[in-house]
Amino acid sequence: MATSTRRTSPPGTIILSFLGFLAATVTTIAGAVFLATSGPELEEELRKRDTSLSDSEVDAAVTLTQGAGIAVAAVIVLGYLWLAFKLKAGRNWARVALTVLTLVQVGFLFVGGTADVLSYVSCAVAVFAVVLSYLPASNAYVDEVKHARG
């Protein structure tokens, strides 16, 4: 007895949402690259704020800041990519997780106070991607995938 497996293609709203989350991921990568290359600026700012630090302490603080920032960005990028691909595959839990992460991003954007233009663009793209993932065509696709999986 042969069973047929019908594979549905994601609608345009899911594809655009997926691409939006990829774009938001690219902006996170750009931020990590900026952080990795901003050592002299970080050093200068740290020296302005605390003149009692020795050169080795300033170097250590800059290295720690850059390393921690890049590590956090790497985790965010990998998580966003994984969730975006799961969204494209029609997983509702990925859509919910991306929604929560986007809400956290919006919260940090307005509470953090140090946002730049890239942060606002990334956040706007992520919000747009979330909205697309809940449009009727997206809902129908997620439901269809859920029922096909059993």
PDB file of C-alpha atoms in Angstrom:
ATOM      1  CA  MET A   1       0.000   0.000   0.000  1.00  0.00           C
ATOM      2  CA  ALA A   2       1.480   3.303  -1.053  1.00  0.00           C
ATOM      3  CA  THR A   3       0.836   6.484   0.793  1.00  0.00           C
ATOM      4  CA  SER A   4       1.128   9.770  -0.951  1.00  0.00           C
ATOM      5  CA  THR A   5       2.837  12.621   0.728  1.00  0.00           C
ATOM      6  CA  ARG A   6       1.626  15.930  -0.522  1.00  0.00           C
ATOM      7  CA  ARG A   7       4.097  18.714  -0.044  1.00  0.00           C
ATOM      8  CA  THR A   8       2.687  22.206   0.004  1.00  0.00           C
ATOM      9  CA  SER A   9       4.657  25.231  -1.007  1.00  0.00           C
ATOM     10  CA  PRO A  10       4.725  28.219   1.304  1.00  0.00           C
ATOM     11  CA  PRO A  11       2.657  31.205   0.161  1.00  0.00           C
ATOM     12  CA  GLY A  12       4.194  34.532  -0.753  1.00  0.00           C
ATOM     13  CA  THR A  13       3.460  35.937   2.698  1.00  0.00           C
ATOM     14  CA  ILE A  14       5.570  33.244   4.364  1.00  0.00           C
ATOM     15  CA  ILE A  15       8.351  33.669   1.789  1.00  0.00           C
ATOM     16  CA  LEU A  16       8.387  37.446   2.356  1.00  0.00           C
ATOM     17  CA  SER A  17       8.323  36.918   6.116  1.00  0.00           C
ATOM     18  CA  PHE A  18      11.229  34.481   5.801  1.00  0.00           C
ATOM     19  CA  LEU A  19      13.172  37.009   3.718  1.00  0.00           C
ATOM     20  CA  GLY A  20      12.374  39.723   6.256  1.00  0.00           C
ATOM     21  CA  PHE A  21      13.815  37.655   9.075  1.00  0.00           C
ATOM     22  CA  LEU A  22      16.879  36.943   6.931  1.00  0.00           C
ATOM     23  CA  ALA A  23      17.281  40.693   6.384  1.00  0.00           C
ATOM     24  CA  ALA A  24      16.985  41.312  10.129  1.00  0.00           C
ATOM     25  CA  THR A  25      19.667  38.664  10.615  1.00  0.00           C
ATOM     26  CA  VAL A  26      21.948  40.437   8.146  1.00  0.00           C
ATOM     27  CA  THR A  27      21.622  43.650  10.150  1.00  0.00           C
ATOM     28  CA  THR A  28      22.660  41.744  13.282  1.00  0.00           C
ATOM     29  CA  ILE A  29      25.713  40.459  11.424  1.00  0.00           C
ATOM     30  CA  ALA A  30      26.479  44.017  10.307  1.00  0.00           C
ATOM     31  CA  GLY A  31      26.267  45.157  13.922  1.00  0.00           C
ATOM     32  CA  ALA A  32      28.690  42.420  14.992  1.00  0.00           C
ATOM     33  CA  VAL A  33      31.131  43.435  12.251  1.00  0.00           C
ATOM     34  CA  PHE A  34      30.841  47.051  13.379  1.00  0.00           C
ATOM     35  CA  LEU A  35      31.545  46.008  16.974  1.00  0.00           C
ATOM     36  CA  ALA A  36      34.522  43.904  15.906  1.00  0.00           C
ATOM     37  CA  THR A  37      36.062  46.841  14.058  1.00  0.00           C
ATOM     38  CA  SER A  38      35.324  49.537  16.637  1.00  0.00           C
ATOM     39  CA  GLY A  39      38.115  48.730  19.092  1.00  0.00           C
ATOM     40  CA  PRO A  40      39.803  52.157  18.943  1.00  0.00           C
ATOM     41  CA  GLU A  41      36.493  53.978  19.457  1.00  0.00           C
ATOM     42  CA  LEU A  42      35.613  51.755  22.419  1.00  0.00           C
ATOM     43  CA  GLU A  43      39.062  52.357  23.885  1.00  0.00           C
ATOM     44  CA  GLU A  44      38.715  56.113  23.525  1.00  0.00           C
ATOM     45  CA  GLU A  45      35.250  56.148  25.105  1.00  0.00           C
ATOM     46  CA  LEU A  46      36.414  53.985  28.001  1.00  0.00           C
ATOM     47  CA  ARG A  47      39.384  56.258  28.669  1.00  0.00           C
ATOM     48  CA  LYS A  48      37.042  59.280  28.743  1.00  0.00           C
ATOM     49  CA  ARG A  49      34.755  57.639  31.288  1.00  0.00           C
ATOM     50  CA  ASP A  50      37.376  56.144  33.600  1.00  0.00           C
ATOM     51  CA  THR A  51      40.833  57.701  33.509  1.00  0.00           C
ATOM     52  CA  SER A  52      42.111  55.527  36.363  1.00  0.00           C
ATOM     53  CA  LEU A  53      42.328  52.378  34.207  1.00  0.00           C
ATOM     54  CA  SER A  54      45.717  51.185  33.026  1.00  0.00           C
ATOM     55  CA  ASP A  55      46.380  50.415  29.361  1.00  0.00           C
ATOM     56  CA  SER A  56      46.144  46.674  29.979  1.00  0.00           C
ATOM     57  CA  GLU A  57      42.826  47.089  31.820  1.00  0.00           C
ATOM     58  CA  VAL A  58      41.417  49.160  28.968  1.00  0.00           C
ATOM     59  CA  ASP A  59      42.584  46.564  26.434  1.00  0.00           C
ATOM     60  CA  ALA A  60      41.036  43.763  28.497  1.00  0.00           C
ATOM     61  CA  ALA A  61      37.733  45.635  28.833  1.00  0.00           C
ATOM     62  CA  VAL A  62      37.572  46.328  25.088  1.00  0.00           C
ATOM     63  CA  THR A  63      38.408  42.709  24.247  1.00  0.00           C
ATOM     64  CA  LEU A  64      35.784  41.438  26.690  1.00  0.00           C
ATOM     65  CA  THR A  65      33.147  43.815  25.331  1.00  0.00           C
ATOM     66  CA  GLN A  66      33.868  42.866  21.738  1.00  0.00           C
ATOM     67  CA  GLY A  67      34.032  39.144  22.494  1.00  0.00           C
ATOM     68  CA  ALA A  68      30.807  39.106  24.489  1.00  0.00           C
ATOM     69  CA  GLY A  69      28.993  41.220  21.905  1.00  0.00           C
ATOM     70  CA  ILE A  70      30.106  39.026  19.027  1.00  0.00           C
ATOM     71  CA  ALA A  71      29.206  35.845  20.943  1.00  0.00           C
ATOM     72  CA  VAL A  72      25.715  37.155  21.698  1.00  0.00           C
ATOM     73  CA  ALA A  73      25.290  38.231  18.063  1.00  0.00           C
ATOM     74  CA  ALA A  74      26.354  34.762  16.881  1.00  0.00           C
ATOM     75  CA  VAL A  75      23.767  33.073  19.100  1.00  0.00           C
ATOM     76  CA  ILE A  76      21.070  35.497  17.928  1.00  0.00           C
ATOM     77  CA  VAL A  77      21.995  34.981  14.266  1.00  0.00           C
ATOM     78  CA  LEU A  78      21.968  31.184  14.540  1.00  0.00           C
ATOM     79  CA  GLY A  79      18.674  31.219  16.437  1.00  0.00           C
ATOM     80  CA  TYR A  80      17.030  33.635  14.007  1.00  0.00           C
ATOM     81  CA  LEU A  81      18.185  31.597  11.009  1.00  0.00           C
ATOM     82  CA  TRP A  82      16.971  28.326  12.495  1.00  0.00           C
ATOM     83  CA  LEU A  83      13.602  29.820  13.431  1.00  0.00           C
ATOM     84  CA  ALA A  84      13.215  31.510  10.022  1.00  0.00           C
ATOM     85  CA  PHE A  85      13.737  28.195   8.236  1.00  0.00           C
ATOM     86  CA  LYS A  86      11.281  26.478  10.592  1.00  0.00           C
ATOM     87  CA  LEU A  87       8.758  29.249   9.863  1.00  0.00           C
ATOM     88  CA  LYS A  88       9.222  28.656   6.149  1.00  0.00           C
ATOM     89  CA  ALA A  89       8.549  24.964   6.803  1.00  0.00           C
ATOM     90  CA  GLY A  90       5.216  25.935   8.385  1.00  0.00           C
ATOM     91  CA  ARG A  91       5.984  25.440  12.069  1.00  0.00           C
ATOM     92  CA  ASN A  92       3.650  27.515  14.219  1.00  0.00           C
ATOM     93  CA  TRP A  93       5.939  27.355  17.264  1.00  0.00           C
ATOM     94  CA  ALA A  94       8.685  29.040  15.209  1.00  0.00           C
ATOM     95  CA  ARG A  95       6.271  31.812  14.267  1.00  0.00           C
ATOM     96  CA  VAL A  96       5.388  32.312  17.933  1.00  0.00           C
ATOM     97  CA  ALA A  97       9.066  32.286  18.970  1.00  0.00           C
ATOM     98  CA  LEU A  98       9.939  34.842  16.279  1.00  0.00           C
ATOM     99  CA  THR A  99       7.052  37.008  17.469  1.00  0.00           C
ATOM    100  CA  VAL A 100       8.314  36.900  21.056  1.00  0.00           C
ATOM    101  CA  LEU A 101      11.897  37.667  19.972  1.00  0.00           C
ATOM    102  CA  THR A 102      10.675  40.584  17.875  1.00  0.00           C
ATOM    103  CA  LEU A 103       8.678  41.964  20.805  1.00  0.00           C
ATOM    104  CA  VAL A 104      11.796  41.702  22.977  1.00  0.00           C
ATOM    105  CA  GLN A 105      13.752  43.507  20.252  1.00  0.00           C
ATOM    106  CA  VAL A 106      11.150  46.299  20.166  1.00  0.00           C
ATOM    107  CA  GLY A 107      11.270  46.556  23.956  1.00  0.00           C
ATOM    108  CA  PHE A 108      15.053  46.848  24.050  1.00  0.00           C
ATOM    109  CA  LEU A 109      14.953  49.370  21.245  1.00  0.00           C
ATOM    110  CA  PHE A 110      12.846  51.779  23.268  1.00  0.00           C
ATOM    111  CA  VAL A 111      14.229  51.014  26.729  1.00  0.00           C
ATOM    112  CA  GLY A 112      17.911  50.755  25.815  1.00  0.00           C
ATOM    113  CA  GLY A 113      18.342  54.343  24.724  1.00  0.00           C
ATOM    114  CA  THR A 114      21.413  53.655  22.568  1.00  0.00           C
ATOM    115  CA  ALA A 115      19.733  52.572  19.347  1.00  0.00           C
ATOM    116  CA  ASP A 116      21.100  53.633  15.992  1.00  0.00           C
ATOM    117  CA  VAL A 117      19.427  53.792  12.590  1.00  0.00           C
ATOM    118  CA  LEU A 118      20.414  50.195  11.809  1.00  0.00           C
ATOM    119  CA  SER A 119      18.631  49.013  14.961  1.00  0.00           C
ATOM    120  CA  TYR A 120      15.426  50.807  13.979  1.00  0.00           C
ATOM    121  CA  VAL A 121      15.568  49.413  10.439  1.00  0.00           C
ATOM    122  CA  SER A 122      16.195  45.888  11.719  1.00  0.00           C
ATOM    123  CA  CYS A 123      13.312  46.176  14.157  1.00  0.00           C
ATOM    124  CA  ALA A 124      10.928  47.554  11.526  1.00  0.00           C
ATOM    125  CA  VAL A 125      11.802  44.730   9.136  1.00  0.00           C
ATOM    126  CA  ALA A 126      11.273  42.135  11.880  1.00  0.00           C
ATOM    127  CA  VAL A 127       7.888  43.642  12.830  1.00  0.00           C
ATOM    128  CA  PHE A 128       6.842  43.607   9.162  1.00  0.00           C
ATOM    129  CA  ALA A 129       7.967  39.968   8.894  1.00  0.00           C
ATOM    130  CA  VAL A 130       5.916  39.048  11.967  1.00  0.00           C
ATOM    131  CA  VAL A 131       2.814  40.718  10.532  1.00  0.00           C
ATOM    132  CA  LEU A 132       3.283  38.844   7.249  1.00  0.00           C
ATOM    133  CA  SER A 133       3.563  35.549   9.111  1.00  0.00           C
ATOM    134  CA  TYR A 134       0.062  36.010  10.580  1.00  0.00           C
ATOM    135  CA  LEU A 135      -1.819  37.041   7.433  1.00  0.00           C
ATOM    136  CA  PRO A 136      -4.626  34.710   6.269  1.00  0.00           C
ATOM    137  CA  ALA A 137      -2.515  32.958   3.609  1.00  0.00           C
ATOM    138  CA  SER A 138       0.201  32.312   6.199  1.00  0.00           C
ATOM    139  CA  ASN A 139      -2.328  31.003   8.723  1.00  0.00           C
ATOM    140  CA  ALA A 140      -3.798  28.642   6.129  1.00  0.00           C
ATOM    141  CA  TYR A 141      -0.333  27.334   5.249  1.00  0.00           C
ATOM    142  CA  VAL A 142       0.642  26.744   8.884  1.00  0.00           C
ATOM    143  CA  ASP A 143      -2.680  24.961   9.510  1.00  0.00           C
ATOM    144  CA  GLU A 144      -2.234  22.834   6.396  1.00  0.00           C
ATOM    145  CA  VAL A 145       1.272  21.808   7.439  1.00  0.00           C
ATOM    146  CA  LYS A 146       0.050  21.030  10.953  1.00  0.00           C
ATOM    147  CA  HIS A 147      -2.745  18.794   9.661  1.00  0.00           C
ATOM    148  CA  ALA A 148      -0.463  17.101   7.129  1.00  0.00           C
ATOM    149  CA  ARG A 149       1.983  16.200   9.902  1.00  0.00           C
ATOM    150  CA  GLY A 150      -0.823  14.723  11.963  1.00  0.00           C
TER     151      GLY A 150
END
